[in-house]
mmCIF file of C-alpha atoms in Angstrom:
data_model
loop_
_atom_site.group_PDB
_atom_site.id
_atom_site.type_symbol
_atom_site.label_atom_id
_atom_site.label_comp_id
_atom_site.label_asym_id
_atom_site.label_seq_id
_atom_site.Cartn_x
_atom_site.Cartn_y
_atom_site.Cartn_z
ATOM 1 C CA MET A 169 -45.058 211.505 -61.616
ATOM 2 C CA PRO A 170 -48.887 211.896 -61.464
ATOM 3 C CA THR A 171 -50.845 210.481 -58.574
ATOM 4 C CA LEU A 172 -49.918 206.723 -58.004
ATOM 5 C CA THR A 173 -52.573 204.176 -59.396
ATOM 6 C CA THR A 174 -52.888 201.985 -56.325
ATOM 7 C CA TYR A 175 -55.871 199.772 -57.146
ATOM 8 C CA GLN A 176 -58.134 198.607 -59.985
ATOM 9 C CA THR A 177 -61.403 196.762 -60.017
ATOM 10 C CA ARG A 178 -64.598 195.773 -61.700
ATOM 11 C CA ILE A 179 -67.842 196.893 -59.822
ATOM 12 C CA ILE A 180 -69.617 193.327 -59.078
ATOM 13 C CA PRO A 181 -73.354 192.810 -58.473
ATOM 14 C CA ASP A 182 -72.807 192.324 -54.707
ATOM 15 C CA TRP A 183 -71.504 195.889 -54.268
ATOM 16 C CA VAL A 184 -74.650 197.527 -56.081
ATOM 17 C CA ASP A 185 -77.633 198.731 -54.202
ATOM 18 C CA TYR A 186 -81.337 198.962 -55.158
ATOM 19 C CA ASN A 187 -80.670 202.217 -57.224
ATOM 20 C CA GLY A 188 -78.007 200.302 -59.359
ATOM 21 C CA HIS A 189 -75.345 202.474 -57.909
ATOM 22 C CA LEU A 190 -72.186 201.312 -55.929
ATOM 23 C CA ARG A 191 -73.101 201.059 -52.192
ATOM 24 C CA ASP A 192 -71.622 203.422 -49.812
ATOM 25 C CA ALA A 193 -69.673 200.906 -47.782
ATOM 26 C CA PHE A 194 -68.000 199.589 -50.979
ATOM 27 C CA TYR A 195 -66.509 202.813 -51.838
ATOM 28 C CA LEU A 196 -64.540 202.575 -48.534
ATOM 29 C CA LEU A 197 -63.811 198.965 -49.332
ATOM 30 C CA ILE A 198 -62.034 199.960 -52.797
ATOM 31 C CA PHE A 199 -60.263 202.819 -50.884
ATOM 32 C CA SER A 200 -58.999 200.447 -48.227
ATOM 33 C CA TYR A 201 -57.659 198.099 -50.660
ATOM 34 C CA ALA A 202 -55.801 200.955 -52.350
ATOM 35 C CA THR A 203 -54.318 202.030 -48.748
ATOM 36 C CA ASP A 204 -53.162 198.149 -48.636
ATOM 37 C CA ALA A 205 -51.396 198.610 -52.142
ATOM 38 C CA LEU A 206 -49.807 201.731 -50.880
ATOM 39 C CA MET A 207 -48.570 199.898 -47.862
ATOM 40 C CA ASP A 208 -47.107 197.221 -49.988
ATOM 41 C CA ARG A 209 -45.392 199.949 -52.110
ATOM 42 C CA LEU A 210 -43.820 201.561 -48.941
ATOM 43 C CA GLY A 211 -42.367 198.136 -47.969
ATOM 44 C CA MET A 212 -45.091 197.433 -45.421
ATOM 45 C CA ASP A 213 -46.724 194.281 -46.966
ATOM 46 C CA SER A 214 -47.750 191.402 -44.780
ATOM 47 C CA ASN A 215 -44.411 189.775 -44.606
ATOM 48 C CA ASN A 216 -42.775 192.985 -43.274
ATOM 49 C CA ARG A 217 -45.509 193.605 -40.856
ATOM 50 C CA GLU A 218 -45.115 190.049 -39.317
ATOM 51 C CA ALA A 219 -41.293 190.613 -39.303
ATOM 52 C CA SER A 220 -41.337 194.269 -37.982
ATOM 53 C CA GLY A 221 -44.361 194.051 -35.795
ATOM 54 C CA ASN A 222 -45.494 197.565 -37.334
ATOM 55 C CA SER A 223 -48.405 198.403 -39.269
ATOM 56 C CA LEU A 224 -50.680 201.541 -40.252
ATOM 57 C CA PHE A 225 -53.951 202.211 -38.438
ATOM 58 C CA THR A 226 -56.505 204.683 -39.743
ATOM 59 C CA LEU A 227 -57.016 207.627 -37.325
ATOM 60 C CA GLU A 228 -59.641 209.568 -39.511
ATOM 61 C CA LEU A 229 -61.055 209.638 -42.940
ATOM 62 C CA HIS A 230 -63.542 211.582 -45.008
ATOM 63 C CA LEU A 231 -65.377 210.342 -48.106
ATOM 64 C CA ASN A 232 -66.909 212.407 -50.640
ATOM 65 C CA TYR A 233 -69.419 210.817 -53.134
ATOM 66 C CA LEU A 234 -69.193 213.034 -56.290
ATOM 67 C CA HIS A 235 -70.579 210.969 -59.161
ATOM 68 C CA GLU A 236 -72.660 207.772 -59.650
ATOM 69 C CA VAL A 237 -70.642 204.453 -60.013
ATOM 70 C CA LYS A 238 -72.609 201.665 -61.711
ATOM 71 C CA LEU A 239 -72.523 197.891 -62.039
ATOM 72 C CA ASP A 240 -69.679 196.572 -64.257
ATOM 73 C CA ALA A 241 -67.653 199.905 -64.329
ATOM 74 C CA GLU A 242 -64.021 199.452 -64.466
ATOM 75 C CA VAL A 243 -62.445 201.769 -61.872
ATOM 76 C CA GLU A 244 -59.162 202.606 -60.565
ATOM 77 C CA VAL A 245 -57.874 204.436 -57.509
ATOM 78 C CA ARG A 246 -55.119 207.073 -57.671
ATOM 79 C CA THR A 247 -53.369 207.975 -54.447
ATOM 80 C CA GLN A 248 -51.592 211.320 -53.612
ATOM 81 C CA ILE A 249 -49.363 211.802 -50.486
ATOM 82 C CA ILE A 250 -50.555 214.971 -48.934
ATOM 83 C CA GLY A 251 -48.019 215.017 -46.059
ATOM 84 C CA HIS A 252 -46.289 213.026 -43.529
ATOM 85 C CA ASP A 253 -44.155 213.261 -40.363
ATOM 86 C CA GLN A 254 -42.175 210.649 -38.411
ATOM 87 C CA LYS A 255 -45.235 208.660 -37.414
ATOM 88 C CA ARG A 256 -48.306 209.822 -39.387
ATOM 89 C CA LEU A 257 -49.238 209.585 -43.047
ATOM 90 C CA HIS A 258 -51.887 212.024 -44.541
ATOM 91 C CA LEU A 259 -53.132 210.807 -48.036
ATOM 92 C CA TYR A 260 -55.826 211.412 -50.565
ATOM 93 C CA HIS A 261 -57.303 208.592 -52.720
ATOM 94 C CA SER A 262 -59.453 209.638 -55.743
ATOM 95 C CA LEU A 263 -61.715 206.988 -57.710
ATOM 96 C CA HIS A 264 -62.145 207.437 -61.501
ATOM 97 C CA LEU A 265 -63.268 205.165 -64.418
ATOM 98 C CA ALA A 266 -60.256 203.395 -65.543
ATOM 99 C CA GLY A 267 -58.088 205.730 -67.735
ATOM 100 C CA GLY A 268 -60.692 208.570 -67.175
ATOM 101 C CA ASP A 269 -59.915 212.053 -65.620
ATOM 102 C CA LYS A 270 -63.232 212.575 -63.921
ATOM 103 C CA GLU A 271 -63.107 212.090 -60.190
ATOM 104 C CA LEU A 272 -66.076 209.823 -58.865
ATOM 105 C CA ALA A 273 -65.271 210.016 -55.230
ATOM 106 C CA GLY A 274 -62.611 211.275 -52.872
ATOM 107 C CA ASN A 275 -61.179 209.839 -49.757
ATOM 108 C CA GLU A 276 -58.806 211.710 -47.362
ATOM 109 C CA GLN A 277 -57.103 209.663 -44.728
ATOM 110 C CA MET A 278 -54.871 210.177 -41.791
ATOM 111 C CA LEU A 279 -52.695 207.083 -40.796
ATOM 112 C CA LEU A 280 -50.674 206.286 -37.884
ATOM 113 C CA HIS A 281 -47.677 203.962 -37.839
ATOM 114 C CA VAL A 282 -48.036 201.593 -34.840
ATOM 115 C CA ASP A 283 -45.877 199.079 -33.060
ATOM 116 C CA LEU A 284 -48.298 196.242 -32.671
ATOM 117 C CA ALA A 285 -46.581 195.054 -29.494
ATOM 118 C CA GLY A 286 -48.058 198.002 -27.615
ATOM 119 C CA PRO A 287 -50.004 198.940 -29.543
ATOM 120 C CA ARG A 288 -48.458 202.298 -29.571
ATOM 121 C CA SER A 289 -47.477 204.813 -32.183
ATOM 122 C CA ALA A 290 -43.840 204.327 -33.559
ATOM 123 C CA PRO A 291 -41.704 206.212 -36.001
ATOM 124 C CA PHE A 292 -41.528 204.918 -39.573
ATOM 125 C CA THR A 293 -38.629 202.590 -40.271
ATOM 126 C CA PRO A 294 -35.768 204.432 -42.328
ATOM 127 C CA ASP A 295 -36.643 202.231 -45.200
ATOM 128 C CA THR A 296 -40.305 203.049 -45.115
ATOM 129 C CA LEU A 297 -39.579 206.789 -44.582
ATOM 130 C CA SER A 298 -37.215 206.694 -47.525
ATOM 131 C CA ARG A 299 -39.785 205.281 -49.863
ATOM 132 C CA LEU A 300 -42.411 207.539 -48.579
ATOM 133 C CA GLN A 301 -40.164 210.663 -49.079
ATOM 134 C CA ALA A 302 -39.342 209.319 -52.728
ATOM 135 C CA ILE A 303 -43.059 209.251 -53.523
ATOM 136 C CA VAL A 304 -43.499 212.716 -52.023
ATOM 137 C CA ALA A 305 -40.707 214.042 -54.267
ATOM 138 C CA GLU A 306 -42.185 212.385 -57.310
ATOM 139 C CA GLN A 307 -45.509 214.135 -56.604
ATOM 140 C CA ALA A 308 -44.029 217.637 -55.735
ATOM 141 C CA ASP A 309 -45.683 219.397 -58.566
ATOM 142 C CA LEU A 310 -49.279 218.058 -58.203
ATOM 143 C CA PRO A 311 -51.964 220.391 -56.961
ATOM 144 C CA ALA A 312 -53.588 219.828 -53.743
ATOM 145 C CA PRO A 313 -56.953 217.772 -54.304
ATOM 146 C CA ALA A 314 -59.975 219.926 -54.057
ATOM 147 C CA TYR A 315 -61.595 217.767 -51.432
ATOM 148 C CA ILE A 316 -59.039 217.920 -48.609
ATOM 149 C CA GLY A 317 -59.494 219.361 -45.279
ATOM 150 C CA ARG A 318 -63.307 219.530 -45.532
ATOM 151 C CA VAL A 319 -65.580 219.907 -42.465
ATOM 152 C CA ILE A 320 -69.063 218.442 -42.188
ATOM 153 C CA ALA A 321 -71.429 221.153 -41.007
ATOM 154 C CA LEU A 322 -74.813 222.790 -41.985
ATOM 155 C CA PRO A 323 -74.426 226.366 -42.983
ATOM 156 C CA PRO A 324 -75.227 228.974 -40.141
ATOM 157 C CA ALA A 325 -78.891 229.812 -39.757
ATOM 158 C CA ARG A 326 -79.944 233.107 -41.072
#
């Protein structure tokens, strides 16, 4: 299975800046909706969150702006699971023109499974873990994305 398409949308006027490009914040909004869709696929939809008292919290994310995205563009997010343990999920979202190969932006995230009653970290439920492992197995042959594990820093002074 290739990366999983988790979200599709058209770029609307309210999301575009004075340069005619998608505003910085709306890249993250689009990626956030993709994370919500992944949660649904993992069986962590709103009904499940209410019944189980569990959810995912974002611990860290990195966002790379690679190419311009303009008004009315039809875009899609493709999601790849990079890794997981019993409580954390490391994923990568890439933004593309719908049906296109060129990556327009990349978003690496580390998420934590949380018992909302604490709130405190909690292991994934067996059902969620099984669904997560199935996606990982389907994506086993995918190469690592180019924009994971990056650090923000200036080059050393010469």
